[in-house]
mmCIF file of C-alpha atoms in Angstrom:
data_model
loop_
_atom_site.group_PDB
_atom_site.id
_atom_site.type_symbol
_atom_site.label_atom_id
_atom_site.label_comp_id
_atom_site.label_asym_id
_atom_site.label_seq_id
_atom_site.Cartn_x
_atom_site.Cartn_y
_atom_site.Cartn_z
ATOM 1 C CA MET A 1 -38.134 -78.390 -66.083
ATOM 2 C CA PRO A 2 -35.558 -77.458 -63.436
ATOM 3 C CA SER A 3 -32.170 -75.657 -64.061
ATOM 4 C CA THR A 4 -29.230 -77.980 -64.461
ATOM 5 C CA TYR A 5 -26.945 -75.123 -64.154
ATOM 6 C CA LEU A 6 -24.407 -75.550 -60.949
ATOM 7 C CA TYR A 7 -22.230 -72.808 -61.006
ATOM 8 C CA GLY A 8 -19.532 -71.143 -62.421
ATOM 9 C CA ALA A 9 -15.863 -70.936 -61.557
ATOM 10 C CA ASN A 10 -12.296 -70.071 -62.346
ATOM 11 C CA VAL A 11 -8.978 -72.505 -62.563
ATOM 12 C CA ASN A 12 -5.518 -71.527 -63.905
ATOM 13 C CA ALA A 13 -4.665 -74.029 -66.599
ATOM 14 C CA ASN A 14 -2.180 -73.634 -68.939
ATOM 15 C CA GLY A 15 -0.655 -70.543 -67.147
ATOM 16 C CA ILE A 16 -3.702 -68.054 -67.432
ATOM 17 C CA ARG A 17 -7.564 -67.813 -65.866
ATOM 18 C CA GLN A 18 -9.974 -69.754 -67.227
ATOM 19 C CA HIS A 19 -13.402 -69.227 -66.635
ATOM 20 C CA TYR A 20 -16.189 -71.786 -66.999
ATOM 21 C CA LEU A 21 -19.769 -72.577 -66.289
ATOM 22 C CA ARG A 22 -20.683 -76.115 -64.970
ATOM 23 C CA TYR A 23 -24.242 -77.775 -66.071
ATOM 24 C CA GLY A 24 -25.667 -81.162 -64.809
ATOM 25 C CA GLY A 25 -22.783 -82.797 -62.660
ATOM 26 C CA ASN A 26 -21.808 -86.143 -62.599
ATOM 27 C CA GLU A 27 -24.370 -87.889 -60.857
ATOM 28 C CA GLY A 28 -26.829 -90.436 -61.273
ATOM 29 C CA GLU A 29 -26.562 -91.598 -65.221
ATOM 30 C CA ARG A 30 -24.233 -88.707 -66.052
ATOM 31 C CA ALA A 31 -21.832 -90.514 -63.743
ATOM 32 C CA LYS A 32 -21.562 -93.230 -66.271
ATOM 33 C CA ARG A 33 -21.587 -90.651 -69.363
ATOM 34 C CA ASP A 34 -18.278 -88.935 -70.561
ATOM 35 C CA ALA A 35 -18.294 -85.145 -69.781
ATOM 36 C CA VAL A 36 -18.676 -82.439 -72.023
ATOM 37 C CA ILE A 37 -16.455 -79.513 -72.736
ATOM 38 C CA LEU A 38 -18.462 -77.108 -74.913
ATOM 39 C CA ILE A 39 -16.056 -74.519 -76.561
ATOM 40 C CA PRO A 40 -17.921 -71.513 -78.089
ATOM 41 C CA GLY A 41 -16.993 -69.389 -80.911
ATOM 42 C CA ILE A 42 -15.350 -66.362 -81.763
ATOM 43 C CA THR A 43 -17.573 -63.543 -79.929
ATOM 44 C CA SER A 44 -19.681 -66.143 -77.978
ATOM 45 C CA PRO A 45 -18.527 -66.089 -74.176
ATOM 46 C CA ALA A 46 -19.756 -69.022 -71.934
ATOM 47 C CA VAL A 47 -22.908 -67.630 -70.564
ATOM 48 C CA THR A 48 -24.501 -67.150 -74.489
ATOM 49 C CA TRP A 49 -24.402 -71.103 -74.752
ATOM 50 C CA GLY A 50 -25.976 -71.612 -71.618
ATOM 51 C CA PHE A 51 -29.483 -72.486 -72.960
ATOM 52 C CA VAL A 52 -27.651 -75.298 -74.795
ATOM 53 C CA ALA A 53 -25.463 -76.169 -72.164
ATOM 54 C CA GLU A 54 -29.167 -76.883 -70.003
ATOM 55 C CA THR A 55 -30.191 -79.415 -72.443
ATOM 56 C CA LEU A 56 -26.748 -80.795 -72.233
ATOM 57 C CA GLY A 57 -26.356 -80.986 -68.563
ATOM 58 C CA ARG A 58 -29.780 -83.138 -68.403
ATOM 59 C CA GLN A 59 -27.268 -85.894 -69.975
ATOM 60 C CA PHE A 60 -23.725 -85.163 -69.333
ATOM 61 C CA ASP A 61 -21.683 -83.389 -66.679
ATOM 62 C CA THR A 62 -21.213 -79.906 -69.031
ATOM 63 C CA TYR A 63 -18.649 -77.677 -68.670
ATOM 64 C CA VAL A 64 -18.703 -74.190 -71.206
ATOM 65 C CA LEU A 65 -15.528 -72.492 -71.521
ATOM 66 C CA ASP A 66 -15.086 -68.832 -71.578
ATOM 67 C CA VAL A 67 -12.196 -68.731 -74.599
ATOM 68 C CA ARG A 68 -9.091 -66.913 -73.392
ATOM 69 C CA GLY A 69 -9.861 -62.883 -74.362
ATOM 70 C CA ARG A 70 -13.802 -63.590 -73.950
ATOM 71 C CA GLY A 71 -16.312 -63.453 -70.654
ATOM 72 C CA LEU A 72 -14.273 -63.837 -67.756
ATOM 73 C CA SER A 73 -11.153 -65.669 -68.799
ATOM 74 C CA GLU A 74 -8.180 -63.755 -68.995
ATOM 75 C CA ALA A 75 -7.573 -61.156 -71.468
ATOM 76 C CA SER A 76 -4.148 -58.741 -72.008
ATOM 77 C CA THR A 77 -2.337 -57.270 -74.213
ATOM 78 C CA THR A 78 0.444 -59.766 -74.174
ATOM 79 C CA LEU A 79 -1.648 -62.599 -74.043
ATOM 80 C CA ASP A 80 -1.099 -65.295 -76.984
ATOM 81 C CA TYR A 81 -4.527 -65.692 -78.905
ATOM 82 C CA SER A 82 -3.657 -68.101 -81.603
ATOM 83 C CA LEU A 83 -5.081 -71.139 -82.442
ATOM 84 C CA ASP A 84 -2.359 -73.318 -80.876
ATOM 85 C CA ALA A 85 -2.289 -71.778 -77.254
ATOM 86 C CA GLN A 86 -6.159 -71.931 -77.246
ATOM 87 C CA ALA A 87 -5.850 -75.664 -78.151
ATOM 88 C CA GLU A 88 -3.585 -76.289 -75.122
ATOM 89 C CA ASP A 89 -6.171 -74.390 -72.860
ATOM 90 C CA VAL A 90 -8.631 -76.881 -73.648
ATOM 91 C CA ARG A 91 -6.277 -79.917 -72.977
ATOM 92 C CA ALA A 92 -5.157 -78.080 -69.911
ATOM 93 C CA LEU A 93 -8.472 -77.265 -68.544
ATOM 94 C CA ALA A 94 -9.255 -80.873 -68.970
ATOM 95 C CA GLN A 95 -6.573 -81.881 -66.703
ATOM 96 C CA ALA A 96 -7.551 -79.416 -64.217
ATOM 97 C CA LEU A 97 -10.606 -80.305 -63.909
ATOM 98 C CA LYS A 98 -9.413 -83.986 -63.527
ATOM 99 C CA LEU A 99 -11.737 -85.677 -65.908
ATOM 100 C CA GLU A 100 -11.032 -88.878 -66.790
ATOM 101 C CA ARG A 101 -13.263 -89.166 -70.146
ATOM 102 C CA TYR A 102 -14.822 -86.381 -72.028
ATOM 103 C CA ALA A 103 -15.664 -85.274 -75.625
ATOM 104 C CA PHE A 104 -15.126 -81.438 -77.278
ATOM 105 C CA VAL A 105 -18.215 -79.913 -78.437
ATOM 106 C CA GLY A 106 -16.931 -76.856 -80.157
ATOM 107 C CA HIS A 107 -18.717 -74.436 -82.584
ATOM 108 C CA SER A 108 -17.328 -72.394 -85.576
ATOM 109 C CA MET A 109 -13.980 -70.926 -83.703
ATOM 110 C CA GLY A 110 -14.371 -73.428 -81.063
ATOM 111 C CA ALA A 111 -14.667 -76.527 -83.809
ATOM 112 C CA ARG A 112 -11.253 -75.595 -85.105
ATOM 113 C CA ILE A 113 -9.837 -75.287 -81.262
ATOM 114 C CA ALA A 114 -11.469 -78.374 -80.859
ATOM 115 C CA LEU A 115 -9.855 -80.106 -83.665
ATOM 116 C CA ARG A 116 -6.497 -78.677 -83.200
ATOM 117 C CA ALA A 117 -6.692 -79.787 -79.725
ATOM 118 C CA ALA A 118 -7.586 -83.495 -80.667
ATOM 119 C CA ARG A 119 -4.809 -83.866 -83.379
ATOM 120 C CA THR A 120 -2.230 -84.458 -79.944
ATOM 121 C CA GLN A 121 -4.442 -87.169 -78.923
ATOM 122 C CA PRO A 122 -4.987 -85.730 -75.410
ATOM 123 C CA ARG A 123 -5.546 -88.196 -72.843
ATOM 124 C CA GLY A 124 -9.156 -88.901 -71.896
ATOM 125 C CA LEU A 125 -10.576 -87.567 -75.072
ATOM 126 C CA THR A 126 -13.494 -90.158 -76.366
ATOM 127 C CA ARG A 127 -14.874 -87.944 -79.369
ATOM 128 C CA ALA A 128 -15.240 -84.539 -80.793
ATOM 129 C CA VAL A 129 -18.206 -82.844 -82.474
ATOM 130 C CA LEU A 130 -17.052 -79.872 -84.887
ATOM 131 C CA ILE A 131 -20.207 -77.822 -85.386
ATOM 132 C CA ASP A 132 -20.010 -75.741 -88.941
ATOM 133 C CA PRO A 133 -16.259 -75.170 -88.310
ATOM 134 C CA PRO A 134 -14.829 -71.908 -90.792
ATOM 135 C CA VAL A 135 -13.140 -74.018 -93.680
ATOM 136 C CA SER A 136 -11.119 -71.228 -94.554
ATOM 137 C CA GLY A 137 -7.236 -71.145 -94.586
ATOM 138 C CA PRO A 138 -4.104 -70.878 -96.746
ATOM 139 C CA GLY A 139 -5.274 -70.813 -99.963
ATOM 140 C CA ARG A 140 -8.645 -71.172 -99.476
ATOM 141 C CA ARG A 141 -11.905 -68.944 -99.852
ATOM 142 C CA ALA A 142 -12.673 -66.587 -97.087
ATOM 143 C CA TYR A 143 -14.783 -67.080 -94.250
ATOM 144 C CA PRO A 144 -17.880 -65.465 -95.030
ATOM 145 C CA SER A 145 -18.286 -62.945 -91.922
ATOM 146 C CA LYS A 146 -16.398 -60.204 -92.000
ATOM 147 C CA LEU A 147 -13.854 -58.464 -89.273
ATOM 148 C CA PRO A 148 -15.987 -55.147 -89.247
ATOM 149 C CA TRP A 149 -19.067 -57.282 -88.445
ATOM 150 C CA TYR A 150 -17.843 -58.410 -84.953
ATOM 151 C CA VAL A 151 -15.466 -55.428 -84.699
ATOM 152 C CA ASP A 152 -17.912 -52.623 -84.687
ATOM 153 C CA SER A 153 -20.602 -54.524 -82.769
ATOM 154 C CA ILE A 154 -17.788 -54.818 -79.787
ATOM 155 C CA ALA A 155 -16.862 -51.119 -79.846
ATOM 156 C CA LEU A 156 -20.909 -50.237 -79.469
ATOM 157 C CA ALA A 157 -21.239 -52.742 -76.531
ATOM 158 C CA THR A 158 -18.385 -51.444 -74.898
ATOM 159 C CA LYS A 159 -19.814 -48.123 -74.988
ATOM 160 C CA GLY A 160 -23.316 -49.661 -74.051
ATOM 161 C CA ILE A 161 -26.145 -51.066 -76.425
ATOM 162 C CA ASP A 162 -29.191 -52.195 -75.737
ATOM 163 C CA ALA A 163 -30.936 -55.152 -77.503
ATOM 164 C CA GLU A 164 -32.920 -52.908 -80.160
ATOM 165 C CA GLY A 165 -29.335 -51.545 -81.460
ATOM 166 C CA MET A 166 -27.880 -55.452 -81.516
ATOM 167 C CA ARG A 167 -30.858 -56.263 -83.824
ATOM 168 C CA ALA A 168 -28.929 -54.641 -86.618
ATOM 169 C CA PHE A 169 -26.201 -56.872 -86.535
ATOM 170 C CA CYS A 170 -28.646 -60.050 -85.843
ATOM 171 C CA PRO A 171 -31.942 -59.145 -86.993
ATOM 172 C CA THR A 172 -33.109 -62.932 -86.817
ATOM 173 C CA TRP A 173 -32.631 -63.362 -82.667
ATOM 174 C CA THR A 174 -35.112 -62.900 -80.463
ATOM 175 C CA GLU A 175 -35.555 -60.407 -77.865
ATOM 176 C CA GLU A 176 -34.108 -62.604 -75.129
ATOM 177 C CA GLN A 177 -31.112 -63.577 -77.382
ATOM 178 C CA LEU A 178 -30.380 -59.871 -78.224
ATOM 179 C CA ARG A 179 -30.459 -58.645 -74.814
ATOM 180 C CA LEU A 180 -27.643 -61.333 -73.851
ATOM 181 C CA ARG A 181 -25.619 -60.569 -76.585
ATOM 182 C CA ALA A 182 -25.634 -57.188 -75.813
ATOM 183 C CA GLN A 183 -25.013 -57.742 -71.966
ATOM 184 C CA TRP A 184 -21.765 -59.703 -72.666
ATOM 185 C CA LEU A 185 -20.303 -58.823 -75.945
ATOM 186 C CA HIS A 186 -17.922 -56.114 -74.306
ATOM 187 C CA THR A 187 -16.112 -59.061 -72.633
ATOM 188 C CA CYS A 188 -14.495 -59.888 -76.117
ATOM 189 C CA ASP A 189 -11.467 -58.409 -76.071
ATOM 190 C CA GLU A 190 -10.991 -56.586 -79.938
ATOM 191 C CA ARG A 191 -7.123 -58.489 -79.765
ATOM 192 C CA ALA A 192 -8.482 -61.613 -79.684
ATOM 193 C CA ILE A 193 -11.264 -61.021 -82.101
ATOM 194 C CA ARG A 194 -8.793 -59.899 -84.507
ATOM 195 C CA ALA A 195 -6.244 -62.191 -83.774
ATOM 196 C CA SER A 196 -8.818 -65.317 -84.110
ATOM 197 C CA PHE A 197 -10.512 -63.789 -87.356
ATOM 198 C CA GLU A 198 -6.932 -63.685 -88.757
ATOM 199 C CA GLY A 199 -6.081 -67.159 -88.118
ATOM 200 C CA PHE A 200 -9.432 -68.371 -89.726
ATOM 201 C CA HIS A 201 -7.401 -67.261 -92.833
ATOM 202 C CA THR A 202 -4.089 -68.436 -91.337
ATOM 203 C CA ASP A 203 -4.161 -71.386 -89.981
ATOM 204 C CA ASP A 204 -4.354 -74.909 -91.792
ATOM 205 C CA ILE A 205 -7.108 -77.242 -89.822
ATOM 206 C CA HIS A 206 -7.248 -79.220 -93.173
ATOM 207 C CA ALA A 207 -3.868 -80.569 -92.012
ATOM 208 C CA ASP A 208 -5.327 -81.601 -88.757
ATOM 209 C CA LEU A 209 -7.889 -83.862 -90.024
ATOM 210 C CA PRO A 210 -5.516 -86.860 -90.601
ATOM 211 C CA LYS A 211 -4.434 -86.852 -87.122
ATOM 212 C CA LEU A 212 -7.970 -87.375 -86.031
ATOM 213 C CA ARG A 213 -8.076 -90.258 -83.587
ATOM 214 C CA VAL A 214 -11.171 -90.187 -81.848
ATOM 215 C CA PRO A 215 -14.866 -90.553 -83.375
ATOM 216 C CA ALA A 216 -15.819 -87.323 -84.700
ATOM 217 C CA LEU A 217 -19.141 -85.933 -86.025
ATOM 218 C CA LEU A 218 -18.929 -82.775 -88.273
ATOM 219 C CA MET A 219 -22.381 -80.881 -87.781
ATOM 220 C CA THR A 220 -22.989 -78.343 -90.775
ATOM 221 C CA ALA A 221 -25.848 -75.825 -91.515
ATOM 222 C CA GLU A 222 -27.927 -75.717 -94.179
ATOM 223 C CA ARG A 223 -27.265 -71.891 -94.826
ATOM 224 C CA GLY A 224 -24.574 -69.790 -94.229
ATOM 225 C CA ASP A 225 -22.079 -70.919 -96.763
ATOM 226 C CA VAL A 226 -19.380 -71.824 -93.965
ATOM 227 C CA VAL A 227 -19.083 -75.580 -95.115
ATOM 228 C CA ARG A 228 -20.367 -76.431 -98.338
ATOM 229 C CA GLU A 229 -20.729 -79.860 -99.950
ATOM 230 C CA THR A 230 -17.543 -80.166 -101.217
ATOM 231 C CA ASP A 231 -16.055 -78.978 -98.257
ATOM 232 C CA VAL A 232 -17.442 -81.915 -96.393
ATOM 233 C CA ALA A 233 -16.187 -84.577 -98.958
ATOM 234 C CA GLU A 234 -12.627 -83.319 -98.752
ATOM 235 C CA MET A 235 -12.771 -83.352 -95.033
ATOM 236 C CA GLN A 236 -14.157 -87.018 -94.691
ATOM 237 C CA THR A 237 -11.470 -87.778 -97.536
ATOM 238 C CA LEU A 238 -8.878 -86.223 -95.076
ATOM 239 C CA ALA A 239 -10.545 -88.183 -91.966
ATOM 240 C CA PRO A 240 -12.762 -91.450 -93.564
ATOM 241 C CA GLU A 241 -14.232 -91.831 -90.301
ATOM 242 C CA LEU A 242 -15.815 -88.513 -89.650
ATOM 243 C CA GLN A 243 -19.412 -88.558 -89.596
ATOM 244 C CA HIS A 244 -21.755 -85.655 -90.935
ATOM 245 C CA THR A 245 -24.946 -84.444 -90.616
ATOM 246 C CA ARG A 246 -26.549 -81.451 -91.861
ATOM 247 C CA VAL A 247 -29.174 -79.442 -89.758
ATOM 248 C CA PRO A 248 -32.279 -78.023 -92.138
ATOM 249 C CA ASN A 249 -33.471 -74.179 -91.806
ATOM 250 C CA ALA A 250 -30.446 -73.023 -89.775
ATOM 251 C CA GLY A 251 -27.737 -70.546 -90.657
ATOM 252 C CA HIS A 252 -24.466 -70.734 -88.957
ATOM 253 C CA MET A 253 -25.744 -70.039 -85.345
ATOM 254 C CA ILE A 254 -27.555 -73.465 -85.724
ATOM 255 C CA PRO A 255 -29.196 -73.615 -82.160
ATOM 256 C CA TRP A 256 -30.312 -69.923 -82.399
ATOM 257 C CA ASP A 257 -32.124 -71.197 -85.481
ATOM 258 C CA ASN A 258 -33.167 -74.342 -84.977
ATOM 259 C CA GLU A 259 -32.571 -75.400 -81.380
ATOM 260 C CA ALA A 260 -34.598 -78.594 -81.971
ATOM 261 C CA GLY A 261 -32.842 -79.699 -84.939
ATOM 262 C CA PHE A 262 -29.476 -79.154 -83.602
ATOM 263 C CA TYR A 263 -30.173 -81.238 -80.530
ATOM 264 C CA ALA A 264 -31.478 -83.954 -82.795
ATOM 265 C CA ALA A 265 -28.450 -83.687 -85.062
ATOM 266 C CA PHE A 266 -26.486 -84.978 -82.395
ATOM 267 C CA GLY A 267 -28.253 -88.559 -82.269
ATOM 268 C CA ASP A 268 -26.451 -90.525 -79.773
ATOM 269 C CA PHE A 269 -23.108 -90.068 -80.471
ATOM 270 C CA LEU A 270 -22.280 -88.243 -77.262
ATOM 271 C CA GLY A 271 -23.857 -91.741 -75.745
ATOM 272 C CA ALA A 272 -27.236 -90.517 -74.898
ATOM 273 C CA ARG A 273 -29.760 -88.815 -76.807
ATOM 274 C CA LEU A 274 -30.524 -85.140 -76.232
ATOM 275 C CA VAL A 275 -34.250 -85.346 -77.201
#
């Protein structure tokens, strides 16, 4: 099947350089549908979600973001890596790209960014997909992953690591997935990762849920212990219109574990089925 990848580009939005990858375009049937802004997780540069964007791009004009401090987006010793800054980034990105109607699709940290951005009801946002968001926060249980898992692997990648060396951190991944992570992980700024990980435990995303005014889909993994059934119930109490689907045979990195199940879980929520 032909690739839907179009190009990578940079834009100045929210006062920083934001890099993104574009898939699909806005011609044909895609022109009738809302664009998609895909927001990856804490140590996932945009390119590592390319295989998902390929599929999204068959139905939607798709933009995959390098969150600040990751990939080819801006990073520095003075950059604000807070959740609020990241949320303002995606709002500003949509404006800079002149998107009239668009959806957020965020994974893990990206889901928290999408939710924080959505609470301000940005112009043009039509829906949001929140994929296995960390539900940690003030007074709540800790996020299951530990900071050294991220920091240690980044340190090794910065010096140079191959796929086999990365296998110790991601033992279930394929050779291709490991090679890509080994190639790009060094672009994740440790300061950004530390700030985001700390934010998992200090930012209260549950306070954002009652302010959600667009249709939203919560997609969770059957394994990984990131979002439990009790968490889903609480989130739906706070946002009664929040839809939920759980993907079987998958841990937190859902499309890596069960790609077909991941696409099926969207149903027609975005306006067209992915499978």
